[in-house]
Amino acid sequence: MAANEMSGDVYYPSEDIVNNAHIPDYDSVNDKAVADLTGFWDEIAKENFEWYAPWHTTLDDSNAPFYKWFVGAETNIVHNALDRHMHTATRNKAAIIFEGEGGDERIITYHQLNRLVCKFSNVLRDQGVVKGDVVTIYMGNIPETAVAMLACAKIGAMHSVVFGGFSSEALLGRIEDSKSKMLITCDGAWRRGKIVDLKAMATVAAEKSTSLEKMIVVQRTNHDVEMKDGRDFWYHDLMADASDKSETARLSSEDNLFILYTSGTTGRPKAILHTHGGYMVYTATTLKWVFDLKDEDVWWCAADPGWITGHSYIVYSPLVNGATSIMYEGTPDYPTPERWWQLVQKYGITILYTSPTAIRGLMKYGSELPKKYDLSSLRLLGSVGEPINPAAWKWYYEHVGNSKAPIMDTWWQTETGGFMMTPLPSVPLKPGSATRGFPGILPDVVDKDGNSVKPGEEGTLVIKGPWPSMLRTIYGDDERYLKQYWSEFKEQGWYCPSDSAKKDEDGYIWVIGRQDDVINVAGHRLGTAEIESALVSHPAVAEAAVVGLPDDVKGTIVKAFCIVNQGNETTPELGEALRAHVGKEIGAIAKPASVAFVDSLPKTRSGKIMRRVLKAQELGEDVGDLSTLAD
Ligand code: WT7
């Protein structure tokens, strides 16, 4: 797939779009931000948000890269997402329009959402949750997930959302790592007409956990589940008795908002930490400017709250902006591949933000399906998670956006909190490029010494300078934070996201993909080490290596190479068992597409597996420099 081929096509936005955009001229705003970064954010933060007390320092870089933003200020993101809207017409506006996989519908106004959050914050307090505690949330894509997140933030507890597709083992690892005492889950989640028994998996994790004390269970699928007395509580029981009056905690701008685990180069996921003030200012501003959010818009970020995209752009930033946000429980092609187009027509959705994988998945059903529906409400489109190949870009543009709606290809990460490289609606587009930095963000592509590469040359992507929603650290592991993100260009003080990229003559950046041992499957990050350690935890496996191989729909798929222990037969059944084992250890998204049995693995003399050799062999490419190969 030619995702990273720099194509020559340029798409210019219509005059109408440019003239009506919040930011009609990218260059002047970017120049202003670059010239005075702190002045720029200072002004935005003052004008668009409410603070209980102002900051004395916009950016404290005295202990870089442990940057702090809006230092001295008191705030709470929930005050800006809910409380302040209670005094305006937004109070009566739909905050969340939820549609279940089976077609059930719930419209929750800001007033109603605020009441739910107030009540649930009191429930958490009654259960002993206090400021600074980590509350784990393991649920589906339903409004109660947002309620739980907001209720934690309201009282100053940190949430740690674990994607509902992860296994009980993955959930347990995250509970233990964060020493979480409280888990919020559901009886089950709907997926392709079947129930995913989240409660059963939560129970397995709870029984093995050394820290978990209590579990609150939301009823969604209504199937029979086992509840343990004194440990497990029904959400609806606790909510029935809870008061709907609740004070929002006055927090400092730099108080912790949440952790979210993401994959890295080792087998152990990293807990990325975000804080209240900077995250609020940056995510809300990026959503408003990039997707040109207006009061009358119906915004649909078709992600899951279990990923950063859901945190930033389903839950927090739409609410801070007082927007109406769609939440859809199901997958794009169930029960029919027309499901999404039905939703766009039904709710008059104006902005759709999704991933290249979803687009390619829908594209394979042809353009007749979107044509059957009235998609004329769509005025802007978005893409995130992986490079979008020009063919998918053009299909999305022509058949979903009716060749009118510009596509905002946003490059960012769990760590960055919000969009980093992205067009604004007024910026000319090139299919496959996330264009340039959001105003004030300085991305560049450099060689090993930090020199900017020439146009067309590949190099390392760096971000030259801090931004408000940057991760503050890896929770509990400052050293790993320094090493992972700031050691490669330590002298220059640049943030290193571990992506490779190219730049073209116009300064547009073309992201190629990960540089580290992370595989991006359907826009989800998986560590090779994580999958390999799951494989070797199976009694039949002695050694394992996994690589990512190109795939037309998912972008990348995982292929595993295993050496079995003596006495095991390398049958297709064992391959199937190993795939299932990875599903159990991590989750279905991590299952290798195929498992090959081998007698040896290519390794360096120091014993490091050379995955690139395996990959090149698979692709029939030149294996390159083999001088470090042991055998
Ligand atoms: C990695 C971050 C940010 C939410 C989704 C993933 C890749 C992300 C793009 C894009 C090319 C992209 C990068 C990045 N990526 N967006 N528009 N074009 N690549 O978040 O799980 O933290 O993964 O996703 O490789 O490093 P994440």
XYZ file of C-alpha atoms and ligand atoms in Angstrom:
658
model
C 0.000 0.000 0.000
C 1.389 3.358 -1.005
C 0.406 5.250 2.115
C 3.524 7.341 2.191
C 3.985 8.096 -1.458
C 4.031 11.838 -1.816
C 1.327 12.507 -4.363
C 1.254 15.691 -6.382
C -2.465 16.402 -6.023
C -3.515 19.497 -4.136
C -7.089 20.166 -3.010
C -8.000 23.762 -2.332
C -10.857 24.563 0.065
C -13.817 26.493 -1.339
C -14.097 30.205 -0.688
C -17.183 29.532 1.364
C -15.301 27.241 3.729
C -12.381 29.642 4.091
C -14.534 32.707 4.712
C -16.701 31.037 7.320
C -13.920 29.285 9.213
C -12.920 30.273 12.751
C -9.373 30.575 11.391
C -9.497 31.710 7.763
C -5.758 32.246 7.553
C -3.413 29.619 8.958
C -0.190 31.512 8.348
C -0.993 34.654 10.293
C -2.182 32.677 13.332
C 0.768 30.309 13.165
C 3.212 33.209 12.854
C 1.682 34.845 15.889
C 1.883 31.638 17.925
C 5.460 30.910 16.933
C 6.580 34.458 17.683
C 5.164 34.376 21.209
C 4.057 30.924 22.256
C 3.197 31.741 25.844
C 1.430 34.977 24.936
C -0.610 33.050 22.392
C -1.793 30.391 24.861
C -2.196 32.926 27.641
C -4.716 34.851 25.557
C -6.627 31.754 24.443
C -6.793 30.377 27.966
C -8.103 33.656 29.378
C -10.713 34.242 26.717
C -12.278 30.826 26.306
C -12.214 29.105 29.671
C -13.258 29.761 33.240
C -10.703 29.508 36.014
C -11.370 29.639 39.774
C -8.074 31.478 40.146
C -5.644 32.781 37.504
C -2.130 31.514 36.800
C 1.024 33.398 37.635
C 3.172 31.597 35.021
C 1.840 30.472 31.646
C 4.677 28.031 31.013
C 7.205 26.889 33.576
C 10.146 25.353 31.738
C 12.617 25.568 34.615
C 12.633 21.796 35.061
C 12.251 20.792 31.403
C 11.140 18.395 30.033
C 8.867 18.305 33.084
C 6.969 21.279 31.740
C 4.074 22.891 33.588
C 1.336 25.032 32.101
C -0.877 27.702 33.665
C 0.991 27.352 36.926
C -0.786 28.625 39.998
C -4.206 28.527 38.350
C -7.131 26.747 39.915
C -9.600 24.999 37.673
C -11.303 21.723 36.901
C -11.960 20.514 33.389
C -15.459 19.500 34.518
C -16.240 23.065 35.489
C -15.621 24.010 31.866
C -17.215 20.886 30.360
C -20.417 21.021 32.418
C -20.797 23.506 35.276
C -20.394 26.673 33.253
C -22.956 25.542 30.666
C -25.660 25.410 33.355
C -25.936 29.198 33.095
C -26.339 29.418 29.310
C -28.606 28.068 26.578
C -26.203 25.130 26.260
C -27.900 23.722 29.365
C -30.784 22.519 27.198
C -28.746 21.310 24.255
C -27.936 17.682 23.474
C -24.514 16.901 24.907
C -24.459 13.239 23.895
C -26.601 11.569 21.270
C -26.133 7.889 21.864
C -27.142 5.112 19.548
C -26.760 1.495 20.573
C -25.712 -1.239 18.230
C -29.272 -2.531 18.217
C -30.715 0.880 17.356
C -31.753 2.069 20.836
C -31.357 5.811 21.210
C -30.659 8.162 24.112
C -30.324 11.905 23.937
C -28.723 13.428 27.004
C -28.789 17.186 27.451
C -26.056 19.100 29.230
C -28.364 19.506 32.194
C -29.079 15.780 32.332
C -25.435 14.851 31.882
C -24.460 17.212 34.659
C -26.999 15.576 36.986
C -25.663 12.113 36.203
C -22.102 13.250 36.788
C -23.034 14.980 40.057
C -24.773 11.856 41.293
C -22.008 9.520 40.288
C -19.370 11.752 41.822
C -21.265 11.411 45.098
C -21.382 7.637 44.631
C -17.624 7.568 44.211
C -17.126 9.737 47.283
C -19.429 7.457 49.305
C -17.376 4.485 48.184
C -14.269 6.121 49.556
C -12.660 7.405 46.376
C -10.564 10.491 47.099
C -8.428 12.958 45.194
C -5.409 11.308 43.571
C -6.893 7.763 43.544
C -6.797 5.831 40.288
C -10.213 4.543 39.193
C -10.107 1.942 36.431
C -12.915 2.062 33.860
C -13.510 -1.033 31.701
C -16.640 -0.480 29.656
C -18.092 -0.234 26.195
C -18.885 2.843 24.142
C -21.903 3.991 26.158
C -22.766 7.276 27.907
C -21.991 5.855 31.362
C -18.338 5.635 30.341
C -18.313 9.404 29.878
C -20.265 9.842 33.131
C -17.694 7.755 34.998
C -14.746 9.650 33.513
C -16.266 13.045 34.268
C -17.276 12.026 37.796
C -13.688 11.023 38.544
C -12.363 14.309 37.196
C -14.978 16.240 39.139
C -13.640 14.981 42.467
C -9.975 15.023 41.456
C -9.589 11.254 41.098
C -7.656 9.996 38.059
C -9.324 7.651 35.642
C -7.563 4.870 33.838
C -9.784 3.678 31.012
C -8.955 0.217 29.727
C -10.374 -0.501 26.279
C -13.249 -3.021 26.498
C -11.568 -5.200 23.871
C -8.682 -5.985 26.192
C -8.568 -9.298 28.037
C -8.807 -9.871 31.795
C -5.022 -10.321 31.908
C -4.405 -6.959 30.228
C -6.958 -5.356 32.552
C -5.286 -6.947 35.586
C -1.845 -5.691 34.535
C -3.133 -2.129 34.313
C -5.001 -2.337 37.628
C -1.895 -3.635 39.374
C 0.499 -1.169 37.764
C -1.634 1.787 38.867
C -2.585 0.240 42.250
C -6.188 0.946 41.456
C -8.712 0.185 44.203
C -11.914 0.847 42.283
C -13.154 -0.595 38.995
C -16.164 0.587 37.024
C -17.440 -1.877 34.465
C -20.573 -3.150 32.725
C -22.371 -6.446 32.797
C -21.529 -6.650 29.119
C -21.044 -4.795 25.879
C -22.780 -5.419 22.574
C -20.519 -6.420 19.743
C -21.879 -7.742 16.454
C -25.096 -8.878 18.086
C -23.277 -10.816 20.782
C -22.521 -10.016 24.382
C -18.921 -9.417 25.406
C -18.988 -10.492 29.039
C -17.017 -7.639 30.570
C -18.173 -8.484 34.089
C -16.806 -12.027 33.866
C -13.434 -10.660 32.787
C -13.524 -7.984 35.456
C -14.187 -10.702 38.036
C -11.145 -12.699 36.913
C -9.006 -9.569 37.233
C -10.528 -8.638 40.607
C -9.840 -12.076 42.032
C -6.167 -11.937 41.097
C -5.613 -8.278 41.949
C -3.729 -7.229 45.059
C -5.076 -3.672 45.024
C -8.681 -3.782 43.833
C -11.319 -3.513 46.525
C -14.575 -2.611 44.827
C -16.378 -2.783 41.547
C -19.376 -0.803 40.291
C -21.319 -2.503 37.509
C -23.456 -0.688 34.937
C -26.311 -2.704 33.456
C -26.194 -2.686 29.678
C -26.801 -6.157 28.271
C -28.961 -7.435 31.155
C -27.604 -10.939 31.092
C -27.081 -12.890 34.310
C -23.863 -12.000 36.045
C -22.362 -13.026 39.334
C -22.107 -10.262 41.908
C -19.934 -10.721 44.969
C -21.357 -9.312 48.199
C -19.388 -6.432 49.632
C -17.200 -6.089 46.544
C -19.580 -5.650 43.613
C -22.297 -2.992 43.456
C -24.885 -2.188 40.828
C -24.536 1.296 39.398
C -28.305 1.787 39.264
C -28.712 0.887 42.947
C -26.060 3.356 44.057
C -27.324 6.074 41.699
C -30.894 5.713 42.997
C -29.877 7.009 46.420
C -27.278 9.552 45.371
C -27.781 13.289 45.685
C -27.598 15.331 42.496
C -25.863 18.206 44.276
C -22.129 17.989 44.100
C -19.343 20.527 44.303
C -16.686 20.353 41.644
C -13.271 20.066 43.282
C -11.102 23.179 42.960
C -7.926 21.721 41.579
C -4.659 23.156 40.516
C -4.078 23.368 36.779
C -1.352 20.746 37.042
C -3.378 18.241 39.092
C -3.629 14.839 37.433
C -6.651 14.240 35.198
C -6.070 10.722 33.905
C -3.637 8.033 32.939
C -4.039 6.011 29.779
C -1.896 2.976 29.021
C -0.276 2.683 25.639
C 2.174 0.269 24.071
C 5.872 0.901 23.891
C 9.013 -0.959 23.061
C 9.054 -3.141 26.160
C 6.447 -5.677 27.184
C 5.106 -3.342 29.839
C 2.564 -0.708 28.700
C 3.236 2.872 29.727
C 0.794 4.936 31.793
C 0.642 8.275 29.992
C -0.275 11.065 32.398
C -2.344 14.135 31.490
C -3.346 17.035 33.739
C -6.376 19.322 33.942
C -5.464 22.803 32.720
C -3.210 22.344 29.709
C -5.134 19.362 28.379
C -8.397 21.292 28.597
C -7.073 24.365 26.784
C -5.301 22.485 24.025
C -7.874 19.800 23.199
C -10.769 22.267 23.173
C -8.904 24.766 20.990
C -7.704 22.149 18.501
C -11.210 20.724 18.084
C -12.738 24.165 17.618
C -10.213 25.332 15.030
C -9.447 22.153 13.114
C -13.034 20.985 12.813
C -14.335 24.525 12.802
C -16.864 23.601 15.438
C -19.972 25.797 15.499
C -22.966 25.746 17.788
C -25.176 24.088 15.178
C -22.784 21.236 14.383
C -23.376 17.567 15.098
C -19.936 16.141 15.733
C -19.175 12.460 15.414
C -15.840 11.108 16.499
C -16.273 7.443 15.643
C -13.673 6.156 18.083
C -13.943 4.302 21.377
C -13.538 6.081 24.727
C -10.908 3.440 25.538
C -8.379 5.212 23.318
C -6.986 8.732 23.516
C -9.119 9.781 20.544
C -12.215 9.002 22.590
C -10.892 10.741 25.706
C -9.964 13.941 23.929
C -12.514 14.149 21.136
C -15.614 12.210 22.227
C -15.680 13.176 25.873
C -13.659 16.187 26.945
C -13.169 18.682 24.138
C -16.689 18.491 22.629
C -18.191 19.126 26.070
C -15.812 21.960 26.868
C -16.894 23.503 23.564
C -20.581 22.976 24.384
C -20.988 20.791 21.298
C -23.347 17.950 20.462
C -21.389 14.717 20.243
C -22.527 11.425 18.732
C -21.655 8.199 20.486
C -22.223 4.984 18.563
C -21.799 1.662 20.315
C -21.192 -0.623 17.364
C -18.794 -1.396 14.547
C -19.042 0.188 11.055
C -20.358 -2.885 9.239
C -22.800 -4.468 11.649
C -25.606 -5.365 11.101
C -25.009 -3.855 7.664
C -22.210 -1.879 6.020
C -24.781 0.907 5.582
C -24.977 1.501 9.337
C -22.764 4.587 9.395
C -24.494 6.253 6.474
C -27.840 5.618 8.164
C -26.536 7.401 11.253
C -25.243 10.398 9.288
C -28.644 10.800 7.624
C -30.675 10.162 10.772
C -28.875 12.690 12.961
C -27.808 15.157 10.285
C -24.190 14.698 11.300
C -22.064 17.588 10.035
C -18.539 16.431 10.900
C -17.268 12.854 10.795
C -13.892 11.922 12.272
C -12.646 8.368 11.822
C -9.682 6.172 10.892
C -8.232 5.073 7.538
C -8.958 1.465 8.534
C -12.664 2.180 8.910
C -12.700 4.064 5.613
C -10.946 1.244 3.759
C -13.267 -1.266 5.402
C -16.341 0.617 4.130
C -14.770 1.373 0.761
C -14.609 -2.310 -0.069
C -18.428 -2.413 -0.192
C -18.415 0.147 -3.005
C -19.742 3.649 -3.451
C -23.376 2.576 -4.008
C -23.982 2.275 -0.273
C -23.170 5.858 0.766
C -25.034 7.022 -2.348
C -28.278 5.548 -1.040
C -28.314 8.036 1.842
C -28.507 11.771 2.216
C -25.027 12.666 3.415
C -25.331 16.306 2.372
C -25.162 17.483 5.998
C -21.458 16.544 6.135
C -19.290 19.638 5.774
C -15.987 18.421 7.177
C -14.296 15.038 7.469
C -11.382 13.802 9.532
C -8.867 10.981 9.664
C -6.591 9.724 12.422
C -4.503 6.804 13.632
C -2.244 5.922 10.714
C -1.183 7.382 7.392
C -4.122 7.488 4.997
C -3.349 6.117 1.549
C -4.357 8.488 -1.260
C -6.866 5.990 -2.729
C -8.819 5.829 0.542
C -8.518 9.609 0.939
C -10.036 10.176 -2.485
C -12.854 7.686 -1.944
C -13.718 9.330 1.385
C -13.573 12.772 -0.227
C -15.693 11.910 -3.259
C -18.230 9.411 -1.946
C -18.683 10.485 1.655
C -17.927 14.198 1.445
C -19.442 14.660 -2.022
C -16.202 16.345 -3.143
C -17.105 19.314 -0.917
C -15.950 18.427 2.575
C -12.231 18.882 3.248
C -10.484 16.034 5.094
C -8.535 16.965 8.200
C -5.792 14.349 8.502
C -4.673 14.751 12.104
C -1.384 13.298 13.314
C -1.028 12.934 17.064
C -0.512 10.420 19.856
C -1.745 9.300 23.240
C 1.208 11.269 24.569
C 0.374 14.535 22.810
C -3.225 14.686 24.073
C -4.429 16.584 21.005
C -3.802 17.146 17.288
C -0.195 18.118 16.518
C 0.094 18.098 12.755
C -3.119 18.858 10.995
C -4.614 21.133 8.391
C -7.218 23.721 9.317
C -10.235 23.952 6.965
C -8.624 26.854 5.106
C -5.401 24.962 4.323
C -4.798 23.358 0.874
C -4.746 19.572 1.242
C -2.510 16.858 -0.169
C -3.948 13.340 0.219
C -1.708 11.368 2.564
C -0.115 14.303 4.371
C -1.174 15.673 7.754
C 0.219 18.970 6.351
C 1.935 21.165 8.980
C 1.926 21.902 12.689
C -1.138 23.205 14.511
C -0.432 26.892 15.204
C 2.542 27.105 17.562
C 3.588 23.472 17.107
C 6.967 23.039 15.454
C 7.303 19.628 13.825
C 10.381 18.871 11.764
C 12.040 15.908 10.093
C 15.699 15.551 11.054
C 18.681 13.233 10.640
C 20.552 11.554 13.496
C 22.461 14.762 14.260
C 19.350 16.865 14.341
C 19.783 18.575 10.987
C 16.596 19.110 8.999
C 16.511 16.676 6.103
C 16.164 17.841 2.518
C 12.749 17.625 0.855
C 11.976 14.036 -0.115
C 14.445 12.487 2.335
C 13.322 10.280 5.158
C 14.173 11.174 8.735
C 12.991 11.241 12.323
C 9.965 13.285 13.268
C 10.551 15.670 16.166
C 8.496 18.354 17.881
C 10.593 21.372 18.738
C 9.028 22.846 21.823
C 6.371 22.258 24.480
C 2.586 22.479 24.099
C -0.158 22.638 26.727
C -1.557 19.075 26.459
C 1.761 17.267 26.372
C 2.083 14.226 28.604
C 3.573 15.240 31.941
C 5.371 11.954 32.540
C 4.895 8.208 32.502
C 2.979 7.770 35.739
C 5.365 6.403 38.347
C 8.338 6.269 35.993
C 10.002 9.643 35.334
C 13.149 7.935 34.133
C 11.364 6.032 31.417
C 9.701 9.308 30.376
C 13.072 10.991 29.923
C 14.580 8.043 28.117
C 11.644 7.297 25.853
C 10.813 10.782 24.617
C 13.645 13.176 25.380
C 16.954 11.325 25.169
C 17.449 11.124 21.415
C 17.702 14.891 20.976
C 18.522 15.726 24.564
C 20.767 18.676 23.827
C 18.187 20.325 21.610
C 15.363 19.536 24.019
C 13.091 18.116 21.322
C 10.243 15.690 21.824
C 10.742 12.455 19.902
C 7.521 10.588 19.028
C 9.272 7.568 17.399
C 7.788 8.124 13.951
C 9.656 8.491 10.685
C 8.573 11.005 8.072
C 9.461 13.027 4.987
C 8.968 16.667 4.138
C 8.122 18.068 0.726
C 9.061 21.340 -1.016
C 6.104 23.148 0.585
C 7.096 22.068 4.076
C 4.238 19.557 4.265
C 5.082 16.544 6.407
C 4.351 12.979 5.317
C 4.372 10.504 8.187
C 5.645 7.084 7.185
C 5.139 5.084 10.357
C 6.645 3.967 13.629
C 10.396 3.754 14.026
C 10.309 1.603 17.126
C 9.062 -1.919 17.737
C 5.468 -0.819 17.763
C 2.976 -2.168 15.248
C 0.004 -0.038 14.271
C -2.909 -2.390 13.555
C -6.057 -0.624 12.405
C -4.900 2.525 14.155
C -4.189 0.750 17.447
C -0.737 0.571 18.916
C 0.653 -2.817 19.855
C 4.149 -3.531 21.089
C 5.994 -6.426 19.448
C 7.426 -7.234 22.877
C 3.946 -7.424 24.408
C 2.724 -9.918 21.812
C 5.934 -11.923 21.953
C 5.783 -12.219 25.714
C 2.171 -13.384 25.431
C 3.278 -16.062 22.942
C 6.141 -17.364 25.054
C 3.851 -17.568 28.075
C 2.206 -20.502 26.259
C 3.792 -23.798 27.368
C 4.410 -24.946 23.774
C 6.450 -21.903 22.766
C 10.176 -21.510 23.354
C 10.818 -18.332 21.400
C 8.727 -15.917 19.394
C 9.084 -12.909 17.138
C 6.328 -10.851 15.568
C 6.386 -8.416 12.681
C 3.859 -6.132 11.042
C 3.036 -6.781 7.403
C 1.100 -4.463 5.080
C -2.634 -5.098 4.711
C -5.146 -3.466 2.393
C -7.754 -2.789 5.073
C -6.047 -2.755 8.455
C -2.908 -0.992 7.286
C -0.797 -3.517 9.130
C -1.390 -7.049 10.365
C 0.662 -9.104 12.782
C 2.557 -12.223 11.738
C 4.178 -14.391 14.410
C 7.182 -16.690 14.101
C 7.480 -19.299 16.843
C 9.989 -21.921 17.864
C 8.225 -24.664 19.789
C 9.512 -26.611 22.768
C 10.514 -30.182 22.093
C 7.658 -32.634 22.038
C 5.141 -30.199 20.532
C 3.781 -30.774 17.086
C 3.670 -27.754 14.814
C 0.103 -28.292 13.661
C -2.439 -25.736 12.398
C -4.340 -26.460 15.635
C -1.387 -25.246 17.678
C -1.238 -22.109 15.530
C -4.925 -21.513 16.276
C -4.353 -22.177 19.975
C -1.545 -19.630 20.046
C -3.707 -16.995 18.375
C -6.410 -17.657 20.975
C -3.799 -17.471 23.715
C -2.708 -13.982 22.613
C -6.397 -13.016 22.563
C -6.682 -14.159 26.154
C -3.470 -12.495 27.311
C -3.962 -9.139 25.571
C -7.175 -8.979 23.575
C -8.567 -9.840 20.164
C -6.884 -6.842 18.486
C -3.455 -8.317 19.228
C -4.110 -11.773 17.755
C -1.597 -12.556 15.012
C -3.211 -12.959 11.599
C -0.976 -15.987 11.102
C 1.554 -18.041 13.018
C 4.547 -19.652 11.340
C 6.666 -22.307 13.019
C 10.398 -21.966 12.502
C 13.571 -23.704 13.712
C 15.509 -20.529 14.391
C 15.090 -16.766 14.477
C 17.534 -14.219 13.043
C 19.377 -12.604 15.936
C 22.214 -10.218 16.536
C 25.303 -11.492 18.321
C 23.978 -9.898 21.468
C 20.797 -11.939 21.105
C 18.382 -9.273 19.894
C 15.834 -10.560 17.408
C 16.237 -8.853 14.028
C 12.612 -8.399 13.122
C 13.466 -6.392 10.036
C 15.119 -9.469 8.538
C 11.968 -11.529 9.042
C 9.904 -8.744 7.572
C 12.105 -8.290 4.516
C 12.022 -12.035 3.875
C 8.225 -12.034 4.088
C 7.964 -9.150 1.664
C 10.555 -10.581 -0.689
C 12.699 -7.502 -0.159
C 16.434 -7.120 0.194
C 17.311 -8.035 3.802
C 19.904 -5.265 3.962
C 22.933 -5.136 6.225
C 23.429 -8.481 7.945
C 26.786 -7.742 9.533
C 25.374 -7.909 13.045
C 23.578 -11.197 12.413
C 24.871 -14.002 14.615
C 24.168 -16.927 12.332
C 0.750 6.779 16.527
C 0.113 7.163 17.818
C -3.801 9.835 18.107
C -4.865 8.923 18.173
C -4.727 7.615 17.512
C -3.467 6.831 17.750
C 0.234 7.025 14.258
C -1.645 8.714 14.383
C -1.653 9.528 12.365
C -1.840 10.207 11.120
C -0.025 9.008 10.265
C -0.609 8.576 12.453
C 1.650 7.501 14.500
C 1.659 7.854 15.983
N -0.635 8.085 13.731
N -2.255 9.580 13.571
N -2.818 11.122 10.943
N -0.999 9.907 10.093
N 0.199 8.312 11.405
O -2.829 7.141 18.954
O -2.204 4.881 19.775
O -1.018 6.926 20.623
O -0.659 6.072 18.277
O -0.251 6.591 15.529
O 2.545 6.467 14.243
O 2.936 7.800 16.570
P -1.680 6.232 19.495
